[in-house]
CSV table of C-alpha atoms and ligand atoms in Angstrom, one decimal:
chain,number,residue,atom,x,y,z
A,7,UNK,CA,-8.5,-30.0,-15.7
A,8,UNK,CA,-5.4,-30.5,-13.3
A,9,UNK,CA,-5.6,-28.6,-9.8
A,10,UNK,CA,-3.1,-26.8,-8.6
A,11,UNK,CA,-1.0,-28.3,-5.9
A,12,UNK,CA,0.3,-25.2,-3.3
A,13,UNK,CA,3.8,-25.7,-2.3
A,14,UNK,CA,4.0,-21.9,-1.5
A,15,UNK,CA,5.0,-21.6,2.1
A,16,UNK,CA,2.5,-20.5,4.9
A,17,UNK,CA,2.7,-16.7,5.4
A,18,UNK,CA,5.1,-15.7,7.8
A,19,UNK,CA,6.3,-12.7,9.8
A,20,UNK,CA,8.6,-11.8,7.2
A,21,UNK,CA,8.3,-9.3,3.9
A,22,UNK,CA,8.1,-11.7,0.7
A,23,UNK,CA,11.7,-11.5,-0.9
A,24,UNK,CA,11.5,-9.0,-3.7
A,25,UNK,CA,10.8,-10.3,-6.8
A,26,UNK,CA,11.8,-14.1,-6.1
A,27,UNK,CA,9.4,-16.0,-7.8
A,28,UNK,CA,8.5,-18.8,-5.7
A,29,UNK,CA,10.0,-22.1,-8.0
A,30,UNK,CA,8.0,-24.0,-6.5
A,31,UNK,CA,5.1,-23.1,-8.6
A,32,UNK,CA,6.7,-22.2,-11.7
A,33,UNK,CA,5.8,-25.8,-13.3
A,34,UNK,CA,2.3,-24.8,-13.2
A,35,UNK,CA,2.8,-22.8,-16.2
A,36,UNK,CA,-0.5,-21.6,-17.2
A,37,UNK,CA,-2.7,-24.0,-15.8
A,38,UNK,CA,-6.3,-22.8,-15.9
A,39,UNK,CA,-8.4,-23.4,-12.9
A,40,UNK,CA,-12.2,-23.3,-12.4
A,41,UNK,CA,-13.7,-20.8,-10.2
A,42,UNK,CA,-14.4,-23.6,-7.3
A,43,UNK,CA,-10.4,-24.6,-7.7
A,44,UNK,CA,-9.3,-21.3,-7.2
A,45,UNK,CA,-11.6,-20.4,-4.3
A,46,UNK,CA,-10.4,-23.6,-2.8
A,47,UNK,CA,-7.0,-22.9,-2.9
A,48,UNK,CA,-7.4,-19.4,-1.7
A,49,UNK,CA,-9.7,-20.5,1.2
A,50,UNK,CA,-6.7,-23.4,2.1
A,51,UNK,CA,-3.9,-20.3,2.4
A,52,UNK,CA,-6.4,-17.7,3.8
A,53,UNK,CA,-7.5,-20.5,6.8
A,54,UNK,CA,-3.9,-20.6,8.2
A,55,UNK,CA,-4.1,-16.9,9.4
A,56,UNK,CA,-5.1,-15.9,13.1
A,57,UNK,CA,-8.5,-14.7,13.5
A,58,UNK,CA,-8.8,-13.2,16.7
A,59,UNK,CA,-12.0,-11.2,15.9
A,60,UNK,CA,-13.5,-13.6,13.1
A,61,UNK,CA,-15.7,-16.1,13.9
A,62,UNK,CA,-16.7,-17.1,10.8
A,63,UNK,CA,-14.5,-16.2,7.4
A,64,UNK,CA,-14.3,-17.9,3.6
A,65,UNK,CA,-17.4,-20.5,3.1
A,66,UNK,CA,-20.8,-19.3,4.1
A,67,UNK,CA,-22.6,-16.5,2.7
A,68,UNK,CA,-21.3,-13.6,5.2
A,69,UNK,CA,-18.4,-13.3,7.4
A,70,UNK,CA,-18.9,-13.1,11.0
A,71,UNK,CA,-16.9,-10.5,12.4
A,72,UNK,CA,-16.7,-9.9,16.3
A,73,UNK,CA,-15.9,-6.6,17.6
A,74,UNK,CA,-15.1,-6.1,21.6
A,75,UNK,CA,-17.3,-4.2,23.9
A,76,UNK,CA,-16.7,-0.2,23.4
A,77,UNK,CA,-15.3,-0.6,19.9
A,78,UNK,CA,-17.3,0.7,16.8
A,79,UNK,CA,-16.2,-0.4,13.1
A,80,UNK,CA,-13.9,1.0,10.9
A,81,UNK,CA,-14.1,0.2,7.3
A,82,UNK,CA,-12.5,1.3,4.0
A,83,UNK,CA,-12.2,0.1,0.7
A,84,UNK,CA,-9.5,0.7,-2.4
A,85,UNK,CA,-10.0,-0.3,-6.0
A,86,UNK,CA,-6.4,-1.1,-7.8
A,87,UNK,CA,-6.7,-1.2,-11.3
A,88,UNK,CA,-4.0,-2.3,-13.7
A,89,UNK,CA,-2.7,0.4,-16.0
A,90,UNK,CA,-3.6,2.6,-13.3
A,91,UNK,CA,-2.5,1.6,-9.8
A,92,UNK,CA,-0.2,-1.0,-10.9
A,93,UNK,CA,1.4,-2.4,-14.1
A,94,UNK,CA,1.8,-6.1,-14.8
A,95,UNK,CA,5.1,-6.0,-16.6
A,96,UNK,CA,6.4,-3.5,-14.0
A,97,UNK,CA,5.4,-4.7,-10.6
A,98,UNK,CA,6.2,-8.2,-9.3
A,99,UNK,CA,2.6,-10.4,-8.5
A,100,UNK,CA,3.9,-10.4,-4.7
A,101,UNK,CA,4.1,-6.7,-4.8
A,102,UNK,CA,0.9,-6.4,-6.6
A,103,UNK,CA,-0.8,-8.7,-3.9
A,104,UNK,CA,1.1,-6.1,-1.1
A,105,UNK,CA,0.6,-3.0,-2.3
A,106,UNK,CA,-3.3,-3.5,-2.7
A,107,UNK,CA,-3.5,-4.8,1.0
A,108,UNK,CA,-1.5,-2.2,2.4
A,109,UNK,CA,-3.4,0.9,1.0
A,110,UNK,CA,-6.3,-0.6,2.9
A,111,UNK,CA,-4.4,-1.1,6.2
A,112,UNK,CA,-3.0,2.3,5.9
A,113,UNK,CA,-6.3,4.1,6.0
A,114,UNK,CA,-6.8,1.9,9.0
A,115,UNK,CA,-3.7,3.3,10.5
A,116,UNK,CA,-4.8,6.7,9.8
A,117,UNK,CA,-7.9,6.5,11.9
A,118,UNK,CA,-5.9,4.7,14.5
A,119,UNK,CA,-8.0,1.6,14.0
A,120,UNK,CA,-7.1,-2.1,14.8
A,121,UNK,CA,-7.4,-4.4,11.7
A,122,UNK,CA,-9.9,-6.7,11.9
A,123,UNK,CA,-10.5,-8.7,8.7
A,124,UNK,CA,-9.7,-8.0,5.0
A,125,UNK,CA,-12.2,-9.0,2.1
A,126,UNK,CA,-10.6,-9.1,-1.5
A,127,UNK,CA,-12.8,-8.9,-5.0
A,128,UNK,CA,-10.8,-10.0,-7.7
A,129,UNK,CA,-10.8,-9.8,-11.3
A,130,UNK,CA,-8.2,-11.2,-13.5
A,131,UNK,CA,-7.6,-13.0,-17.0
A,132,UNK,CA,-7.3,-16.6,-17.3
A,133,UNK,CA,-3.8,-16.4,-17.8
A,134,UNK,CA,-3.3,-15.0,-14.3
A,135,UNK,CA,-4.9,-17.8,-12.5
A,136,UNK,CA,-1.5,-20.1,-12.5
A,137,UNK,CA,1.3,-19.1,-10.5
A,138,UNK,CA,0.8,-15.3,-11.4
A,139,UNK,CA,-2.3,-15.5,-8.6
A,140,UNK,CA,0.1,-17.6,-6.3
A,141,UNK,CA,2.8,-15.1,-6.4
A,142,UNK,CA,0.1,-12.2,-5.9
A,143,UNK,CA,-1.5,-14.2,-2.8
A,144,UNK,CA,2.0,-14.5,-1.6
A,145,UNK,CA,2.5,-10.9,-1.0
A,146,UNK,CA,-0.9,-10.4,0.0
A,147,UNK,CA,-1.0,-13.2,2.7
A,148,UNK,CA,2.3,-12.5,3.9
A,149,UNK,CA,1.4,-9.2,4.9
A,150,UNK,CA,-2.1,-9.6,6.3
A,151,UNK,CA,-0.3,-12.5,8.6
A,152,UNK,CA,1.8,-9.6,9.9
A,153,UNK,CA,-0.6,-7.5,10.6
A,154,UNK,CA,-3.3,-10.3,12.0
A,155,UNK,CA,-5.7,-9.3,9.3
A,156,UNK,CA,-7.3,-12.4,7.9
A,157,UNK,CA,-8.8,-12.7,4.3
A,158,UNK,CA,-12.5,-13.3,5.1
A,159,UNK,CA,-14.1,-13.3,2.2
A,160,UNK,CA,-14.5,-11.7,-1.5
A,161,UNK,CA,-15.1,-12.4,-4.8
A,162,UNK,CA,-13.0,-13.8,-7.7
A,163,UNK,CA,-14.3,-13.4,-11.5
A,164,UNK,CA,-12.7,-13.5,-15.4
A,165,UNK,CA,-11.4,-10.0,-15.9
A,166,UNK,CA,-9.9,-8.6,-19.1
A,167,UNK,CA,-8.4,-6.1,-17.2
A,168,UNK,CA,-6.8,-7.2,-13.6
A,169,UNK,CA,-8.2,-5.6,-10.8
A,170,UNK,CA,-8.6,-6.4,-7.0
A,171,UNK,CA,-10.9,-4.5,-4.7
A,172,UNK,CA,-10.0,-4.6,-1.2
A,173,UNK,CA,-12.3,-4.1,2.1
A,174,UNK,CA,-10.8,-3.5,5.1
A,175,UNK,CA,-12.3,-3.5,8.4
A,176,UNK,CA,-10.9,-2.6,11.6
A,177,UNK,CA,-12.1,-1.7,15.2
A,178,UNK,CA,-11.6,1.7,17.3
A,179,UNK,CA,-12.5,2.6,20.6
A,180,UNK,CA,-15.8,4.6,20.4
A,181,UNK,CA,-15.7,8.1,19.6
A,182,UNK,CA,-11.9,7.9,19.6
A,183,UNK,CA,-11.2,7.5,15.7
A,184,UNK,CA,-8.3,10.3,14.7
A,185,UNK,CA,-10.1,12.0,12.1
A,186,UNK,CA,-9.0,14.5,9.2
A,187,UNK,CA,-11.1,17.1,11.3
A,188,UNK,CA,-9.4,17.8,14.5
A,189,UNK,CA,-6.3,20.2,13.6
A,190,UNK,CA,-6.8,23.4,15.5
A,191,UNK,CA,-4.7,26.6,14.8
A,192,UNK,CA,-1.4,26.4,16.6
A,193,UNK,CA,-1.3,22.5,16.0
A,194,UNK,CA,2.5,21.1,15.4
A,195,UNK,CA,2.5,18.8,11.9
A,196,UNK,CA,4.2,15.8,12.2
A,197,UNK,CA,4.9,12.9,9.9
A,198,UNK,CA,6.4,9.7,10.2
A,199,UNK,CA,8.9,7.7,8.2
A,200,UNK,CA,10.5,9.2,5.1
A,201,UNK,CA,8.8,11.0,2.2
A,202,UNK,CA,9.3,10.4,-1.5
A,203,UNK,CA,10.7,6.8,-1.5
A,204,UNK,CA,8.0,5.5,-3.2
A,205,UNK,CA,8.4,7.8,-6.1
A,206,UNK,CA,12.2,7.5,-6.6
A,207,UNK,CA,11.6,3.7,-6.7
A,208,UNK,CA,9.1,3.8,-9.1
A,209,UNK,CA,11.4,5.8,-11.1
A,210,UNK,CA,14.0,3.5,-10.5
A,211,UNK,CA,11.7,0.2,-11.6
A,212,UNK,CA,11.0,2.4,-14.7
A,213,UNK,CA,14.4,2.1,-15.6
A,214,UNK,CA,15.0,-1.8,-15.1
A,215,UNK,CA,11.9,-2.5,-17.2
A,216,UNK,CA,13.1,-0.4,-20.2
A,217,UNK,CA,15.1,-2.9,-22.4
A,218,UNK,CA,18.8,-3.1,-22.4
A,219,UNK,CA,19.2,-3.6,-26.4
A,220,UNK,CA,17.0,-3.1,-29.1
A,221,UNK,CA,15.2,-6.2,-29.5
A,222,UNK,CA,15.2,-8.0,-32.7
A,223,UNK,CA,12.3,-9.8,-34.1
A,224,UNK,CA,13.9,-13.2,-33.5
A,225,UNK,CA,14.7,-12.5,-29.9
A,226,UNK,CA,11.3,-11.4,-29.3
A,227,UNK,CA,9.7,-14.5,-30.6
A,228,UNK,CA,12.1,-16.9,-28.8
A,229,UNK,CA,11.4,-14.8,-25.4
A,230,UNK,CA,7.4,-15.1,-26.6
A,231,UNK,CA,7.8,-18.8,-27.0
A,232,UNK,CA,9.5,-19.1,-23.3
A,233,UNK,CA,7.5,-17.0,-21.6
A,234,UNK,CA,4.0,-17.8,-23.1
A,235,UNK,CA,1.8,-15.0,-22.4
A,236,UNK,CA,2.8,-14.4,-18.6
A,237,UNK,CA,3.7,-10.9,-17.8
A,238,UNK,CA,7.3,-10.8,-17.2
A,239,UNK,CA,7.9,-7.8,-14.6
A,240,UNK,CA,11.9,-6.6,-14.5
A,241,UNK,CA,14.1,-8.8,-12.3
A,242,UNK,CA,15.2,-7.0,-9.4
A,243,UNK,CA,18.8,-7.0,-8.9
A,244,UNK,CA,19.8,-7.2,-4.9
A,245,UNK,CA,21.5,-4.1,-4.7
A,246,UNK,CA,18.1,-2.3,-5.7
A,247,UNK,CA,16.0,-4.1,-3.4
A,248,UNK,CA,16.2,-1.9,-0.5
A,249,UNK,CA,15.9,1.1,-2.5
A,250,UNK,CA,12.6,-0.1,-4.0
A,251,UNK,CA,10.9,-1.4,-1.0
A,252,UNK,CA,9.2,1.7,-0.2
A,253,UNK,CA,7.4,1.5,-3.5
A,254,UNK,CA,7.4,-2.4,-3.9
A,255,UNK,CA,6.4,-3.3,-0.5
A,256,UNK,CA,5.4,-0.2,1.9
A,257,UNK,CA,4.9,-0.6,5.3
A,258,UNK,CA,1.2,0.4,6.7
A,259,UNK,CA,1.8,2.6,9.9
A,260,UNK,CA,-0.6,0.2,12.1
A,261,UNK,CA,1.5,0.3,15.1
A,262,UNK,CA,2.1,4.4,15.1
A,263,UNK,CA,-1.4,4.9,14.5
A,264,UNK,CA,-2.4,2.7,17.5
A,265,UNK,CA,0.1,4.5,19.7
A,266,UNK,CA,-1.5,8.0,18.6
A,267,UNK,CA,-5.0,7.0,19.1
A,268,UNK,CA,-3.7,5.7,22.8
A,269,UNK,CA,-1.9,8.3,24.0
A,270,UNK,CA,-4.3,10.5,22.6
A,271,UNK,CA,-1.5,12.5,20.8
A,272,UNK,CA,-3.1,13.3,17.7
A,273,UNK,CA,-5.8,16.1,16.9
A,274,UNK,CA,-5.8,15.1,13.5
A,275,UNK,CA,-4.6,12.4,11.0
A,276,UNK,CA,-4.3,11.2,7.6
A,277,UNK,CA,-2.3,8.6,5.8
A,278,UNK,CA,-0.1,10.0,2.6
A,279,UNK,CA,-1.4,7.8,-0.1
A,280,UNK,CA,-2.1,10.9,-2.5
A,281,UNK,CA,1.1,12.7,-1.7
A,282,UNK,CA,2.0,15.4,1.4
A,283,UNK,CA,0.6,18.2,-0.9
A,284,UNK,CA,-2.8,16.8,-1.6
A,285,UNK,CA,-3.4,14.9,1.6
A,286,UNK,CA,-2.2,17.7,3.7
A,287,UNK,CA,-4.8,20.1,1.9
A,288,UNK,CA,-7.6,17.4,2.8
A,289,UNK,CA,-6.8,17.5,6.0
A,290,UNK,CA,-6.7,21.5,6.1
A,291,UNK,CA,-10.0,21.6,4.1
A,292,UNK,CA,-11.8,18.9,6.7
A,293,UNK,CA,-10.5,20.8,9.8
A,294,UNK,CA,-11.1,24.4,8.0
A,295,UNK,CA,-7.5,25.3,8.7
A,296,UNK,CA,-4.3,26.3,6.8
A,297,UNK,CA,-0.9,24.9,7.1
A,298,UNK,CA,2.8,25.9,6.7
A,299,UNK,CA,5.2,23.6,6.3
A,300,UNK,CA,9.1,24.2,6.2
A,301,UNK,CA,11.2,22.6,3.4
A,302,UNK,CA,14.2,22.1,5.6
A,303,UNK,CA,12.2,19.8,8.0
A,304,UNK,CA,11.0,17.3,5.7
A,305,UNK,CA,12.4,13.7,6.0
A,306,UNK,CA,13.2,13.0,2.4
A,307,UNK,CA,14.0,9.6,1.7
A,308,UNK,CA,17.6,8.6,1.0
A,309,UNK,CA,17.4,5.4,-0.8
A,310,UNK,CA,20.6,3.2,-0.2
A,311,UNK,CA,21.0,3.2,-3.9
A,312,UNK,CA,21.3,7.2,-5.4
A,313,UNK,CA,19.6,8.8,-6.5
A,314,UNK,CA,17.8,9.8,-3.4
A,315,UNK,CA,14.5,11.2,-3.6
A,316,UNK,CA,13.7,14.8,-4.3
A,317,UNK,CA,12.0,17.4,-2.7
A,318,UNK,CA,9.5,17.6,-5.7
A,319,UNK,CA,8.9,13.8,-4.9
A,320,UNK,CA,8.6,14.1,-1.0
A,321,UNK,CA,5.7,16.8,-1.5
A,322,UNK,CA,3.8,15.3,-4.4
A,323,UNK,CA,5.4,11.8,-5.2
A,324,UNK,CA,2.3,10.2,-3.3
A,325,UNK,CA,2.1,6.4,-2.0
A,326,UNK,CA,4.8,6.9,0.9
A,327,UNK,CA,1.8,5.6,3.2
A,328,UNK,CA,3.1,7.3,6.7
A,329,UNK,CA,1.0,9.2,8.9
A,330,UNK,CA,0.3,13.1,8.7
A,331,UNK,CA,-0.9,14.2,11.9
A,332,UNK,CA,-1.1,17.1,13.9
A,333,UNK,CA,-0.7,17.7,17.8
A,334,UNK,CA,-0.8,20.8,20.3
A,335,UNK,CA,3.0,21.7,21.1
A,336,UNK,CA,2.0,20.6,24.6
A,337,UNK,CA,1.6,16.8,23.4
A,338,UNK,CA,5.2,16.0,23.5
A,339,UNK,CA,5.7,13.6,20.8
A,340,UNK,CA,8.2,11.1,20.8
A,341,UNK,CA,10.7,11.4,18.3
A,342,UNK,CA,10.3,7.6,17.5
A,343,UNK,CA,6.9,5.7,17.6
A,344,UNK,CA,7.4,1.7,17.4
A,345,UNK,CA,11.3,1.7,15.7
A,346,UNK,CA,9.6,4.3,13.1
A,347,UNK,CA,10.8,8.1,13.3
A,348,UNK,CA,8.4,10.8,13.7
A,349,UNK,CA,9.7,14.3,12.2
A,350,UNK,CA,7.8,17.9,12.7
A,351,UNK,CA,7.1,19.4,9.4
A,352,UNK,CA,5.1,22.5,10.4
A,353,UNK,CA,2.4,24.4,11.8
A,354,UNK,CA,-1.3,24.6,11.6
A,355,UNK,CA,-2.7,28.5,11.5
A,356,UNK,CA,-6.0,30.1,11.0
A,357,UNK,CA,-7.5,29.6,7.5
A,358,UNK,CA,-7.8,33.4,6.0
A,359,UNK,CA,-9.9,34.3,2.9
A,360,UNK,CA,-8.3,34.5,-0.4
A,361,UNK,CA,-4.7,33.0,1.6
A,362,UNK,CA,-3.5,29.3,0.0
A,363,UNK,CA,-4.5,26.8,2.4
A,364,UNK,CA,-1.0,25.6,2.4
A,365,UNK,CA,2.6,27.4,2.2
A,366,UNK,CA,5.9,26.0,1.9
A,367,UNK,CA,8.8,27.6,3.4
A,368,UNK,CA,12.0,27.2,1.6
A,369,UNK,CA,15.1,29.3,1.8
A,370,UNK,CA,13.8,31.9,-1.0
A,371,UNK,CA,11.0,32.5,1.1
A,372,UNK,CA,7.1,31.4,1.5
A,373,UNK,CA,5.5,30.1,-1.5
A,374,UNK,CA,1.7,28.7,-2.1
A,375,UNK,CA,2.2,24.8,-2.3
A,376,UNK,CA,-0.7,23.7,-4.8
A,377,UNK,CA,-1.9,19.9,-4.2
A,378,UNK,CA,0.0,18.2,-6.9
A,379,UNK,CA,-0.1,14.7,-6.2
A,380,UNK,CA,-2.4,11.7,-7.3
A,381,UNK,CA,-5.2,12.6,-9.2
A,382,UNK,CA,-7.9,10.0,-9.6
A,383,UNK,CA,-8.8,10.7,-13.1
A,384,UNK,CA,-5.5,12.4,-14.7
A,385,UNK,CA,-3.2,9.6,-16.6
A,386,UNK,CA,-0.6,6.9,-14.9
A,387,UNK,CA,1.4,9.0,-12.8
B,26,LIG,MG1,-6.4,7.3,2.9
C-alpha cells in the first residue's frame, strides 16, 4: 500500500478557495490508506496548528488541556451525517470539513467561550480516504487555524455512511457564560450579520448540481470511467462563490461572543443554527419569556448574485450561524462588533398563558411565529 504524500498547503489565515481542488492531491486518485497512515497524515497536519491551551495533543490516550485560573470548561458536540447535514454530490469536501467545525465553534461563540481544542471522529468509506479526506482536512484545519483551535484528538473508522462527529472545548470566565436563560421582559433582541444567506445559497447550490442536459448512457459511462467512484459536487463558478459562501463557509461569531461576554452586553444568547423562528423559541422557553420581532428590521441577506434571500429563508432557513442575543435598552449595544453589523430586531415581553411565545410584526399586523426551522427528525431540508 502506497503512502500518501501530503502536498497540501499549511493551514493559513485565509478561507479555502471555494470548490478549488488541491491539484497536487488529485493524482492520489483512490489510494487506500491504512488507518495508521491516515492517522499519521492527520497528526502531521494537525501538529502545525498553534496550541496555546493544549499541553498534549494527538498521540497519547488522552489530550491534556490547560485552563487558565478562574475559567470553566465549555463543551459541545455536533454530529454531521451524509444525507442529513451535507451531501457528497453537493458540498465540496473543504466545505464539509469547514461546516463540521463551524457548527461547534458557533456553539462556543453563543456562550461567549474562547475555543481551546477540537476533537474529530470521522467515519468514511474507503473510497474517500484519498484526496477527498485531504480536501476535507484542508477546510477543517484552515478554519481551525484561524480560530486557534488545535485538532487535539479523535477517532477514525471505516463507515458505509460518511459521518463527522465534532467535540469542541472552550473556556469561559467562571460564572460568566452567556446562557439562553437570562432574557428578561423589556430586553431588546439583536442579531449579528445577515439572515437567510445559507438557505438561499443552498437553493442555488442545488440548482448548480442539476444536470444541464439529459444524460445519455454513453455520457454516464464515460463520466464514471473518468471519475471512478469519487463523489462529484458541482464546480462553483467564480461569480457565485460570494453568494454561496454563507452556506458553504459560514463564519462562526467567536469574536462577537467574546465581546458580548467581556463587556457584559448580553443577558442571553443562542446561535442561529436551526433558524431564527426555532432558536428564538428555544431562548424564550429557557428564559420563560415571550418575544416580538419586527419583519421590517430583519437584516435579510442580499446575495451578491440575485436572488437575495427571502423573508421565509431569514425566519426559518437555519445554518446562518449568527448570534441572537438580548440586552436591556440601557446596554448601548454597538452597531458593529468586530466588523460584523448588529441589528436590533425586536423586544422581549412577559410570557402569557394562551399567547404564542414568538410573534412577528408585519405591515399587515401581528401574527404568531411558529418554529419552522430545522427539525432534527424530519427529512432533509
Ligand atoms: Mg447552538
